[in-house]
PDB file of C-alpha atoms in Angstrom:
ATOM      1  CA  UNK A 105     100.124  42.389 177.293  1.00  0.00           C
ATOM      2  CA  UNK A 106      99.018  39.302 175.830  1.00  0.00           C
ATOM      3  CA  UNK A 107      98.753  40.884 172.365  1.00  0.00           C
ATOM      4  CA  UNK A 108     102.520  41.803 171.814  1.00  0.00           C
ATOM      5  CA  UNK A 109     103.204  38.548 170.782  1.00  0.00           C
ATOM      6  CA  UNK A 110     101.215  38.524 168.505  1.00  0.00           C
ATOM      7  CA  UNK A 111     101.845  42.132 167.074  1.00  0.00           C
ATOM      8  CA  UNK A 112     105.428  40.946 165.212  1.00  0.00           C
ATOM      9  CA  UNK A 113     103.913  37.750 163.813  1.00  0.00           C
ATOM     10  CA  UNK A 114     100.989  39.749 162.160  1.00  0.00           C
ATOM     11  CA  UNK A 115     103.624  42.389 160.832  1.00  0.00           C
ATOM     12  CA  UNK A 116     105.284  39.564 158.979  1.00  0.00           C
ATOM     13  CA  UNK A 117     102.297  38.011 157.677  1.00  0.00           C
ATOM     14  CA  UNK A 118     102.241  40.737 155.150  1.00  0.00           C
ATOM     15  CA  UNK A 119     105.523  41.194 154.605  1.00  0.00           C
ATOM     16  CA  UNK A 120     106.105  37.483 153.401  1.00  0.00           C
ATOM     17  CA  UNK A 121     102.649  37.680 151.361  1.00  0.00           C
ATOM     18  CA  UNK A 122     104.273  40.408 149.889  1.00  0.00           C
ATOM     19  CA  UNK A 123     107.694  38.708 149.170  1.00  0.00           C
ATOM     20  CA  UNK A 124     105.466  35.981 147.704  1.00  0.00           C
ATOM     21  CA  UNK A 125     103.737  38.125 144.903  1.00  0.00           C
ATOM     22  CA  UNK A 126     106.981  39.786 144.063  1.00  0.00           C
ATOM     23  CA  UNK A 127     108.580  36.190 143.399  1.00  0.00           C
ATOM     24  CA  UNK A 128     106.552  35.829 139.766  1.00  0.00           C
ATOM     25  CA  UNK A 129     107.987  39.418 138.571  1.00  0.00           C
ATOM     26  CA  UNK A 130     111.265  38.905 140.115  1.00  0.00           C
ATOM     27  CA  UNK A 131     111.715  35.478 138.034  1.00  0.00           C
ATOM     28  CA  UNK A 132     110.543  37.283 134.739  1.00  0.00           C
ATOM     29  CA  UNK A 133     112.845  40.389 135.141  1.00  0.00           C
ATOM     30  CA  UNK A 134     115.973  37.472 136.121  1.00  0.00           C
ATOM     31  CA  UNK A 135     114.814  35.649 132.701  1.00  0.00           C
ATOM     32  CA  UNK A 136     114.190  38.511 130.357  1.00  0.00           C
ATOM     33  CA  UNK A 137     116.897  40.829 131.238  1.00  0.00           C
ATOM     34  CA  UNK A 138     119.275  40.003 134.267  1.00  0.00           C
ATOM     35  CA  UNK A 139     120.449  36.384 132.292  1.00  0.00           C
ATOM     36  CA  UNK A 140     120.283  38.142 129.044  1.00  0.00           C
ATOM     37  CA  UNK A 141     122.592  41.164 130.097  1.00  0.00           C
ATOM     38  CA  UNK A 142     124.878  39.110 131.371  1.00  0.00           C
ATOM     39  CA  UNK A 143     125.350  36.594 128.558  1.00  0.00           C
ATOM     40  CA  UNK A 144     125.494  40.166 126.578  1.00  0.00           C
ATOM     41  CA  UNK A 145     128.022  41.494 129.271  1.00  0.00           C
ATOM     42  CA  UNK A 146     130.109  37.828 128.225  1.00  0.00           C
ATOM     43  CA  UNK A 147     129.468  38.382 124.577  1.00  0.00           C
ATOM     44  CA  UNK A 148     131.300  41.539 124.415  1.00  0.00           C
ATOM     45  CA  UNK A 149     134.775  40.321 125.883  1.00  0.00           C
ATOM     46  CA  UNK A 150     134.955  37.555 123.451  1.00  0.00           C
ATOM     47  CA  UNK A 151     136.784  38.454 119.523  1.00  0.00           C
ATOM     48  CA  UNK A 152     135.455  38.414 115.912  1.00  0.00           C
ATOM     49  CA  UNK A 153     137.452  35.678 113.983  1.00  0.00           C
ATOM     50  CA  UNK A 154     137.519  35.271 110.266  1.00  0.00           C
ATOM     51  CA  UNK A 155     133.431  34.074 108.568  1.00  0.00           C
ATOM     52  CA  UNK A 156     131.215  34.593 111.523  1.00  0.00           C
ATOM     53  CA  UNK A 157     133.539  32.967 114.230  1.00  0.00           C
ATOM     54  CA  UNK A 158     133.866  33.924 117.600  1.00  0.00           C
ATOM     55  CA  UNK A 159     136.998  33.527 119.694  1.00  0.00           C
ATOM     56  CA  UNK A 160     135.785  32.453 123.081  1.00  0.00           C
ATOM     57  CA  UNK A 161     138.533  35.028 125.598  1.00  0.00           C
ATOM     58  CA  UNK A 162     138.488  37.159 128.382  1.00  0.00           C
ATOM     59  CA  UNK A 163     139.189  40.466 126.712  1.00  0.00           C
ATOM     60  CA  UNK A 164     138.677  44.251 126.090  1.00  0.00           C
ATOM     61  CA  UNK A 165     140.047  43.917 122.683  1.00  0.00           C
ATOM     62  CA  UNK A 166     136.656  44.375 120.892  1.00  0.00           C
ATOM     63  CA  UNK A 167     135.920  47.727 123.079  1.00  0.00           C
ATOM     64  CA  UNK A 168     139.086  48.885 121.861  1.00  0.00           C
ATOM     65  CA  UNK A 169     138.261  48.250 118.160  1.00  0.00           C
ATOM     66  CA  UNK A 170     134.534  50.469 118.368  1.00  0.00           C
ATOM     67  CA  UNK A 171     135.800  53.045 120.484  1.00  0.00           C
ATOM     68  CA  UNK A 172     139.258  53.208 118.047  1.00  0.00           C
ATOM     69  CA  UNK A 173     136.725  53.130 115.304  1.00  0.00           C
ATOM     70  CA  UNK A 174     136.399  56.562 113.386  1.00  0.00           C
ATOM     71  CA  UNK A 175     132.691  55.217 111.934  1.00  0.00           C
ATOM     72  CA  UNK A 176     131.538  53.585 115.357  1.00  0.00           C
ATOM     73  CA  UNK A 177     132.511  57.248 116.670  1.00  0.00           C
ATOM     74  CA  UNK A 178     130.118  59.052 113.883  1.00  0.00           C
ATOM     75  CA  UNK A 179     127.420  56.545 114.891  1.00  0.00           C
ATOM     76  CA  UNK A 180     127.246  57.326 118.925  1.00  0.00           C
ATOM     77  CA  UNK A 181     127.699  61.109 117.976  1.00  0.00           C
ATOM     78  CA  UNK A 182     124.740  60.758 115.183  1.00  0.00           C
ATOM     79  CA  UNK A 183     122.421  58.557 117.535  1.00  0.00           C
ATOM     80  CA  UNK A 184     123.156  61.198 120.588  1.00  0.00           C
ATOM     81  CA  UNK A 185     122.509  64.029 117.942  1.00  0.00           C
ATOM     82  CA  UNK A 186     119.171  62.454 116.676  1.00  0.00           C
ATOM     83  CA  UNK A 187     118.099  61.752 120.319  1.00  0.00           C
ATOM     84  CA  UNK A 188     118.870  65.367 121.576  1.00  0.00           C
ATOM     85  CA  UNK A 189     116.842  66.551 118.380  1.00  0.00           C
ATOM     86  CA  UNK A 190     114.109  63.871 118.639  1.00  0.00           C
ATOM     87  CA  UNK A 191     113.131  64.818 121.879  1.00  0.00           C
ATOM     88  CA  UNK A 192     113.575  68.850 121.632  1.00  0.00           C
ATOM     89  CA  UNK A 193     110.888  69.288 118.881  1.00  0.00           C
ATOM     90  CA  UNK A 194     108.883  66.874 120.601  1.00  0.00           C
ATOM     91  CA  UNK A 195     108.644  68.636 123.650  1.00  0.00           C
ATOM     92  CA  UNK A 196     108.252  71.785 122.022  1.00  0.00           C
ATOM     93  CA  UNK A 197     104.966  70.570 119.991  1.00  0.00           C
ATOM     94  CA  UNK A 198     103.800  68.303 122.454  1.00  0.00           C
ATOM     95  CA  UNK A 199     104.000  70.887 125.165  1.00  0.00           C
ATOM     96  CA  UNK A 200     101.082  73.330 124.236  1.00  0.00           C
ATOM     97  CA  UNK A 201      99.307  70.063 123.615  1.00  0.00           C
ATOM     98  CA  UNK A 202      99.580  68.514 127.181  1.00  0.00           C
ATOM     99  CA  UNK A 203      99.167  71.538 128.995  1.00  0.00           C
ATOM    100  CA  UNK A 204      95.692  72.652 126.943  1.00  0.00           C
ATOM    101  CA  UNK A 205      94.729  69.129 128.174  1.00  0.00           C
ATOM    102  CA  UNK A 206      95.559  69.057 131.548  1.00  0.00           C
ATOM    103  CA  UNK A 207      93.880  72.694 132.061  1.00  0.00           C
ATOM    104  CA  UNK A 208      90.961  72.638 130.155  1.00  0.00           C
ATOM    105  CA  UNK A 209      87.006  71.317 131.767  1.00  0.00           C
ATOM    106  CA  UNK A 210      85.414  70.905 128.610  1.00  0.00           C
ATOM    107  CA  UNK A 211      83.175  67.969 128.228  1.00  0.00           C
ATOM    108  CA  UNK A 212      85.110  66.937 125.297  1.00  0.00           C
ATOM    109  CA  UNK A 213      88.233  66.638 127.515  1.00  0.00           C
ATOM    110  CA  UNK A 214      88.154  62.758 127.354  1.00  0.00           C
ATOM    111  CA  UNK A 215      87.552  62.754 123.532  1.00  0.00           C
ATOM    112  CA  UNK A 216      90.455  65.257 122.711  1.00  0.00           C
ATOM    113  CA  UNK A 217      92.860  62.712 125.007  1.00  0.00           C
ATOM    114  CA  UNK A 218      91.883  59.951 123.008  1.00  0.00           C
ATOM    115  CA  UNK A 219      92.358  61.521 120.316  1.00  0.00           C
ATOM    116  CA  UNK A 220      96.065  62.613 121.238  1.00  0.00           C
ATOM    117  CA  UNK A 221      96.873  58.996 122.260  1.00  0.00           C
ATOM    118  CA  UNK A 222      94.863  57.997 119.137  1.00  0.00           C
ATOM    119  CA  UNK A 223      98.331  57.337 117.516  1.00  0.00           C
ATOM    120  CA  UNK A 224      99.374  54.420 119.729  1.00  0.00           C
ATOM    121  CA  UNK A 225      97.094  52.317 118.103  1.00  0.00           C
ATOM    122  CA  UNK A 226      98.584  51.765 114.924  1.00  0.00           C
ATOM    123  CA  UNK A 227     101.977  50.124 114.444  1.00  0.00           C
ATOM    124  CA  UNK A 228     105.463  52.186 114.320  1.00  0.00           C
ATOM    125  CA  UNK A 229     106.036  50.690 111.767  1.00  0.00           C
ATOM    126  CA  UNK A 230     103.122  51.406 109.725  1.00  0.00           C
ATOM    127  CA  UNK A 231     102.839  54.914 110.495  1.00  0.00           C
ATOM    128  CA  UNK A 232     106.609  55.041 109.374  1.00  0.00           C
ATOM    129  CA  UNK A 233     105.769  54.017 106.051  1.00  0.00           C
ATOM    130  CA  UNK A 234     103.278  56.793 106.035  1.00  0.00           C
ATOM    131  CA  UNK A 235     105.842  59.329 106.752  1.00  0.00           C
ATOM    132  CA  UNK A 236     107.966  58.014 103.850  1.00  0.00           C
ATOM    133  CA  UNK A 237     104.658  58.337 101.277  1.00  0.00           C
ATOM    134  CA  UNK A 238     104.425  62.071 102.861  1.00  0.00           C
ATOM    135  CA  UNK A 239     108.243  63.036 102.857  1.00  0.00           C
ATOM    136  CA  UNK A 240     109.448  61.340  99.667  1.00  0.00           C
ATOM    137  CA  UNK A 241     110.782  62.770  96.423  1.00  0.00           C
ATOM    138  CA  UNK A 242     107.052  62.178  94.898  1.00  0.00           C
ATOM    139  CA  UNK A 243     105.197  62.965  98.435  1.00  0.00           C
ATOM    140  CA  UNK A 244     102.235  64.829  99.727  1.00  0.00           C
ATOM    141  CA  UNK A 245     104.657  67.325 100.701  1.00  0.00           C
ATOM    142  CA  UNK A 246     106.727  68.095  97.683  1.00  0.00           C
ATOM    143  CA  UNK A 247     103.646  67.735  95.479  1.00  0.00           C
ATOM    144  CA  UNK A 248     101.552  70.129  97.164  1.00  0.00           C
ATOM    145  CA  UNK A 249     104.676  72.812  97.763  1.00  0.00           C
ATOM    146  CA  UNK A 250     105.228  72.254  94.162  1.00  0.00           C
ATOM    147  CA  UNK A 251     101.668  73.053  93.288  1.00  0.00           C
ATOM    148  CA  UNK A 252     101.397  76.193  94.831  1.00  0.00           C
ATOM    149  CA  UNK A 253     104.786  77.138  93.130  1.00  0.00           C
ATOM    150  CA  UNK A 254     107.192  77.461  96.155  1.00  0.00           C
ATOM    151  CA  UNK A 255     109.798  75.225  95.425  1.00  0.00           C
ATOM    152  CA  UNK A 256     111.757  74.448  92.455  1.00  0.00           C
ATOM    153  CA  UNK A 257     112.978  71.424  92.660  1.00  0.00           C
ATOM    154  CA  UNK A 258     111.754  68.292  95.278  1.00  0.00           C
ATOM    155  CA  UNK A 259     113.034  69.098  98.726  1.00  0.00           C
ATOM    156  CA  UNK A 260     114.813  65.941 100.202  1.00  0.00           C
ATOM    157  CA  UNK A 261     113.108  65.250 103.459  1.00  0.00           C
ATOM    158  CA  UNK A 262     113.756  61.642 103.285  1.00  0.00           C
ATOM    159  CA  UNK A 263     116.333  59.319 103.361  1.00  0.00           C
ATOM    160  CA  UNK A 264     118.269  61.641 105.767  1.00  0.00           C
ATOM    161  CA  UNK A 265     118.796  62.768 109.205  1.00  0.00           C
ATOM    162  CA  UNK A 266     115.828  65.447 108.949  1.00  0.00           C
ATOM    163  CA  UNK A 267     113.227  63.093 107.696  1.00  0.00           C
ATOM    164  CA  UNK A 268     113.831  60.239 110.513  1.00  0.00           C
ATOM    165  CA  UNK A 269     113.690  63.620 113.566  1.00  0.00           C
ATOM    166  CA  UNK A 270     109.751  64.419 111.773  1.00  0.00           C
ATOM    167  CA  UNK A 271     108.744  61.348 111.288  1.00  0.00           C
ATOM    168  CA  UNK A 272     110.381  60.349 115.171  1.00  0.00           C
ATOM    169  CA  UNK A 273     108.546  63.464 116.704  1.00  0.00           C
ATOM    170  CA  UNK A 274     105.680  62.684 115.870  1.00  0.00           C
ATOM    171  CA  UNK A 275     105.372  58.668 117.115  1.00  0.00           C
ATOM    172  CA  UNK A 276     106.765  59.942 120.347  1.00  0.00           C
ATOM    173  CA  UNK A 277     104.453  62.833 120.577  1.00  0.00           C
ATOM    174  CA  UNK A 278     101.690  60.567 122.280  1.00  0.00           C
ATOM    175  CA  UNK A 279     103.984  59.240 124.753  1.00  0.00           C
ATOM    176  CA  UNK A 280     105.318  62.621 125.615  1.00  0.00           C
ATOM    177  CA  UNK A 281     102.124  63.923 126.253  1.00  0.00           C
ATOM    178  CA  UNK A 282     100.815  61.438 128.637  1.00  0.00           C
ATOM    179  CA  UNK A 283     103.619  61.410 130.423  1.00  0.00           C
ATOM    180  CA  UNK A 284     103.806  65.543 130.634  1.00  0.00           C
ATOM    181  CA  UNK A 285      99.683  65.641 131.935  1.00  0.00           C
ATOM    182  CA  UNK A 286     100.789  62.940 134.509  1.00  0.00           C
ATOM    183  CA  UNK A 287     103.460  65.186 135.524  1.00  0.00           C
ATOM    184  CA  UNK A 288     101.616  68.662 136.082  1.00  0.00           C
ATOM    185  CA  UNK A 289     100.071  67.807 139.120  1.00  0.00           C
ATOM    186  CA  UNK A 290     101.311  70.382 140.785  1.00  0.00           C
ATOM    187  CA  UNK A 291      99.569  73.079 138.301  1.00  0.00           C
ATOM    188  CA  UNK A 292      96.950  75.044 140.121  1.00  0.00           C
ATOM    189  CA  UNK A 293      94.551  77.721 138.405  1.00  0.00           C
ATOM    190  CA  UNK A 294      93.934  79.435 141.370  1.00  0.00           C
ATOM    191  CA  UNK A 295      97.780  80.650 141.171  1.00  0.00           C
ATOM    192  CA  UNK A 296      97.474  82.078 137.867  1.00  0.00           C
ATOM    193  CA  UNK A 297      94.471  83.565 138.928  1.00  0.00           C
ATOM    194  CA  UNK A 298      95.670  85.109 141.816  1.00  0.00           C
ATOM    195  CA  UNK A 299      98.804  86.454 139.825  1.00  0.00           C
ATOM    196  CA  UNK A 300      96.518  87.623 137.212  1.00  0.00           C
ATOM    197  CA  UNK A 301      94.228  89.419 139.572  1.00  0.00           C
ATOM    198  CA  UNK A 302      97.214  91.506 141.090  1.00  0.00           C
ATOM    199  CA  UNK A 303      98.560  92.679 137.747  1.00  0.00           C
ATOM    200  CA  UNK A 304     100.944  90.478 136.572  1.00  0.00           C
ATOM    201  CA  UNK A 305     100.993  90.126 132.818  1.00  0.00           C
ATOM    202  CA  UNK A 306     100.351  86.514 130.602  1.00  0.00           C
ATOM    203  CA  UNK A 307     104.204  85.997 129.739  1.00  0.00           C
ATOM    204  CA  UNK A 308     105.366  86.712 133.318  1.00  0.00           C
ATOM    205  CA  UNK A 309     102.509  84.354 134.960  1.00  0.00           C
ATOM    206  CA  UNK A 310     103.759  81.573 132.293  1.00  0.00           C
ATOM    207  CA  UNK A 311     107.202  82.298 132.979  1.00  0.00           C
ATOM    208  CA  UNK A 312     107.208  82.351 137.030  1.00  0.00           C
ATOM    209  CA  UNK A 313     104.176  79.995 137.744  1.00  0.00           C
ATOM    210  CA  UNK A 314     102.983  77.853 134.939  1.00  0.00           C
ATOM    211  CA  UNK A 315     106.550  76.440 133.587  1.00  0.00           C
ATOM    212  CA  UNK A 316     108.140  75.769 136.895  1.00  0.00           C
ATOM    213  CA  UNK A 317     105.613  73.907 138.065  1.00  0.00           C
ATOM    214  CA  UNK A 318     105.434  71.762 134.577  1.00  0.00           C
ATOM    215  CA  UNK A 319     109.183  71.187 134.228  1.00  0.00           C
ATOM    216  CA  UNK A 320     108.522  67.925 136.674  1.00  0.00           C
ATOM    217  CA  UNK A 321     106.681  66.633 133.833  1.00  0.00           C
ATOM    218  CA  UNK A 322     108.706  68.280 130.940  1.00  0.00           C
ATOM    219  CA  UNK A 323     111.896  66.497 132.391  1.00  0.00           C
ATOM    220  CA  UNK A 324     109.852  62.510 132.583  1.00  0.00           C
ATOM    221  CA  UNK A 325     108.514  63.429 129.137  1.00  0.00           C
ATOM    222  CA  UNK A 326     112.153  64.529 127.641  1.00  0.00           C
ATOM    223  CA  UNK A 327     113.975  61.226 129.621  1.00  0.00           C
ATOM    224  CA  UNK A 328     110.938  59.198 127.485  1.00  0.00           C
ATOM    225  CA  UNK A 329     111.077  60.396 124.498  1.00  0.00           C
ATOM    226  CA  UNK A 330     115.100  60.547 124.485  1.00  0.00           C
ATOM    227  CA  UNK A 331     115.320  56.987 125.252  1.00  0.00           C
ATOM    228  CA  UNK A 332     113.150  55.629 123.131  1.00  0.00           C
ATOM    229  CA  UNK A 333     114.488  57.553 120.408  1.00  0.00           C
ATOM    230  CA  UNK A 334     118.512  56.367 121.357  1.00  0.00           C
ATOM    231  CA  UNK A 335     116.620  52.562 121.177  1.00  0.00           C
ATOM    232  CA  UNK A 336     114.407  53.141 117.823  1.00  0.00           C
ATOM    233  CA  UNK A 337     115.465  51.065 115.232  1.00  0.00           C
ATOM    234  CA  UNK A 338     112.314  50.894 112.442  1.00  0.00           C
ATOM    235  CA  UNK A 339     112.148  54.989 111.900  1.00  0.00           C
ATOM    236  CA  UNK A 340     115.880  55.261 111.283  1.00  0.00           C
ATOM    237  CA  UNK A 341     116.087  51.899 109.117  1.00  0.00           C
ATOM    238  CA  UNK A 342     113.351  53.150 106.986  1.00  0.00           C
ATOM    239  CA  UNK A 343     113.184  56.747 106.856  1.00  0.00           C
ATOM    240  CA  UNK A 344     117.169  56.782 107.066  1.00  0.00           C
ATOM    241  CA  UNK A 345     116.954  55.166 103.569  1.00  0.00           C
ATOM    242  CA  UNK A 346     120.603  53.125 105.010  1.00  0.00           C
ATOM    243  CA  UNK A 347     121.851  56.902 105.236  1.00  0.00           C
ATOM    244  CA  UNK A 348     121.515  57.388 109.032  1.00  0.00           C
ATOM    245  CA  UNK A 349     123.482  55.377 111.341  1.00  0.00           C
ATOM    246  CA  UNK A 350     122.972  55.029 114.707  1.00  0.00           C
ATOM    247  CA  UNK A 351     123.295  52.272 117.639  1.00  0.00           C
ATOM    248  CA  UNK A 352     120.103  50.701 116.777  1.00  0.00           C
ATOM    249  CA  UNK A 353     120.899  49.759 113.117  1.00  0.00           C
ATOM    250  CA  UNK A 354     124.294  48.908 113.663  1.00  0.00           C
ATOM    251  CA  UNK A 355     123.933  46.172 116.178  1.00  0.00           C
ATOM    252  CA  UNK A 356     121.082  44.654 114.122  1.00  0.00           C
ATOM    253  CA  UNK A 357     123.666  44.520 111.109  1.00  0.00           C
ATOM    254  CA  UNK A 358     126.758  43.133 113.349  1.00  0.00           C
ATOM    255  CA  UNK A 359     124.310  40.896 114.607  1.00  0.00           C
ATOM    256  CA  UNK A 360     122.700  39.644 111.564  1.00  0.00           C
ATOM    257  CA  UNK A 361     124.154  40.915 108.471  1.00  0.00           C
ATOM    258  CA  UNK A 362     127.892  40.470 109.832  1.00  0.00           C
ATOM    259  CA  UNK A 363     127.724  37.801 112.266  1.00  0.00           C
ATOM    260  CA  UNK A 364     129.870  40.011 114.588  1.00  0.00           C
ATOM    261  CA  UNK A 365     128.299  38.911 117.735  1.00  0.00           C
ATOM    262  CA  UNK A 366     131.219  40.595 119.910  1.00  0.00           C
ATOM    263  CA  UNK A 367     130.878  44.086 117.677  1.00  0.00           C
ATOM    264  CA  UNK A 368     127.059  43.866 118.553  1.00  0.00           C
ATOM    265  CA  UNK A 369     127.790  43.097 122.279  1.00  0.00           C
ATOM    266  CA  UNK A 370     130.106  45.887 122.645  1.00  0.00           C
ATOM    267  CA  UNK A 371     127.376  48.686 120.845  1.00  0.00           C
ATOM    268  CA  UNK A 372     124.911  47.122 123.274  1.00  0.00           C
ATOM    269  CA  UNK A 373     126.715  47.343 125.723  1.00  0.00           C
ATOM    270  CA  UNK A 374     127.532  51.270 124.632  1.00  0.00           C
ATOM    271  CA  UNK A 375     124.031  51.872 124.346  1.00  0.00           C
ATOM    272  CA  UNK A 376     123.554  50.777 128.225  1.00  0.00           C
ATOM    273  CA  UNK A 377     126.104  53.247 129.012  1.00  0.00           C
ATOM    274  CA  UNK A 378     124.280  55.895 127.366  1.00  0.00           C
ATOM    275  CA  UNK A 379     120.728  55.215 129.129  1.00  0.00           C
ATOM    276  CA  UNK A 380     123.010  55.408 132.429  1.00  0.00           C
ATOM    277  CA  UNK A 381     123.976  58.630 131.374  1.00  0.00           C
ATOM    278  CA  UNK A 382     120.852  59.808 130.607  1.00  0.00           C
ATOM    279  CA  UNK A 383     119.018  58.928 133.788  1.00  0.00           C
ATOM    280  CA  UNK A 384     121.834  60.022 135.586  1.00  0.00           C
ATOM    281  CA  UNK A 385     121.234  63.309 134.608  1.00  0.00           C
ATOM    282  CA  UNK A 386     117.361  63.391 134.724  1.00  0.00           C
ATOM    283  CA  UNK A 387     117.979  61.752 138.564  1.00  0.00           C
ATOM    284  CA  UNK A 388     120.240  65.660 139.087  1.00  0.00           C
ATOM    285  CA  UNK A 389     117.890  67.552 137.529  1.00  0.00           C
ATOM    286  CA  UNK A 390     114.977  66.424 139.256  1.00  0.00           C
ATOM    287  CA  UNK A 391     116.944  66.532 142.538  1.00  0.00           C
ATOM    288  CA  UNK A 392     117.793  70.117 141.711  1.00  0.00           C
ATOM    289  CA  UNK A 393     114.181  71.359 140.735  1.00  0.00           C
ATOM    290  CA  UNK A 394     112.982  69.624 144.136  1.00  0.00           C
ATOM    291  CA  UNK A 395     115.017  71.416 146.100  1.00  0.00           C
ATOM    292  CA  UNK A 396     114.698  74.677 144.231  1.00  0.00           C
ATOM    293  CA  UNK A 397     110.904  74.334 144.833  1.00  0.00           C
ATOM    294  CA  UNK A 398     111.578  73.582 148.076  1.00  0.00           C
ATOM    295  CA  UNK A 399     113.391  76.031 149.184  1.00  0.00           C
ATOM    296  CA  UNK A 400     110.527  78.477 147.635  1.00  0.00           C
ATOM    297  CA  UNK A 401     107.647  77.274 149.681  1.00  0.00           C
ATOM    298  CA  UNK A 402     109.918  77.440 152.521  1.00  0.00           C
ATOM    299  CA  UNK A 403     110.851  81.356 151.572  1.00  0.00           C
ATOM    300  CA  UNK A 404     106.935  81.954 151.336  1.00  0.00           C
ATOM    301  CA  UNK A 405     106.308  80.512 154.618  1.00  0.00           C
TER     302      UNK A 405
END
């Protein structure tokens, strides 16, 4: 009895030792983003005036200018369009990739991860300009296919839409990868085995085991990859050749080229709306595979 007293005054110790470490990260998330997203939130209800000046008001004017825009339009439907691409070949190659790694036991696992994440080392934007020495007009690419006599005539894999989706798959390939091995936790051999043992052919195991219990990590990978690729600016920009337009590039040119702070603030603002979107739906889908997966452990039981 005399030690219930004591029991709620102990239970708060932590709790306000806790409080007190999460006071540091709570005063760098109000600094770097809460303040900033709200001056940006302010920003995009003021109007453009004539050289650069802004028109301090309360308004929705400036949304109704992008969104009445035929050319802000082309730019939300090309960055959706680049994203959706981006992160389907992605997935696709870095699939085989992360599920090799998460499976195999070879002594040489760690090396081959390394290897994989071997990319993150070196600077977007220096691996960008690689892409544009393989993919130009006078590239490895069109040099060797013109060597070997396959093509007639340069291919154009740059300055266009299809260069910046190979050169983006592949600087988000490391990041989909570890994010996919993280996610196939739930992968255990013994259930191919077992499926194996009683008959049950390669395809069918991989369709009824393996890939259910990976699309956890296939959906964290895909919301990754997708947003980073709606936010890249440097692949687009260069690879793009000042062909492809998309959210990125366009706010960095209101913002700097134009001076049209309140255009800016309004594609940022855009761009929010589109990561809500995004992990709206990633927040269903996972909801739905839980409870799908779920509900079969509770049918085997």
């Amino acid at each position: 009895m005399r030690d219930s007293p004591e029991r709620p005054a102990r239970r708060r110790g932590p709790a306000r030792q806790a409080l007190v470490l999460l006071v540091p990260g709570l005063l760098a998330l109000l600094l770097t983003y809460a303040l900033p997203l709200v001056w940006v939130v302010r920003m995009s209800l003021n109007e453009s005036g004539e050289g650069g000046l802004i028109r301090q008001t309360v308004s929705l004017a400036t949304f109704g200018e992008v969104l009445g825009s035929s050319h802000y339009g082309n730019v939300i439907r090309q960055t959706v369009e680049l994203g959706v691409l981006v992160t389907f070949f992605t997935l696709v190659v870095s699939y085989p990739v992360a599920l090799f790694l998460a499976r195999t036991t070879s002594r040489w696992r760690g090396l081959l991860m390394a290897l994989a994440i071997a990319p993150l080392l070196i600077s977007s934007v220096a691996r960008t300009f690689g892409w544009m020495a393989i993919l130009g007009r006078q590239g490895v690419v069109n040099k060797t296919l013109d060597g070997l006599g396959l093509i007639d005539a340069p291919l154009h894999l740059a300055n266009n839409l299809t260069g910046v989706v190979i050169a983006s798959t592949e600087i988000y390939m490391p990041f989909a990868i570890l994010a996919m091995i993280s996610g196939f936790g739930r992968l255990d051999p013994a259930l191919e085995h077992a499926a194996a043992s009683l008959g049950a052919p390669r395809r069918t195991v991989f369709r009824r085991i393996v890939l259910p219990l990976t699309l956890p990590g296939v959906l964290t990978a895909g919301l990754l990859v997708f947003v980073l690729s709606l936010s890249g600016y440097v692949t687009p920009r260069l690879i793009g050749g000042g062909r492809v337009f998309v959210l990125a590039t366009e706010i960095y040119d209101e913002a700097i080229t134009s001076l049209d702070w309140p255009v800016a603030a309004v594609l940022s603002m855009l761009l929010l709306a589109l990561f809500g979107v995004v992990i709206a739906v990633y927040l269903w889908a996972q909801r739905a595979l839980e409870a799908r997966f779920t509900g079969a452990q509770e049918a085997r039981s």
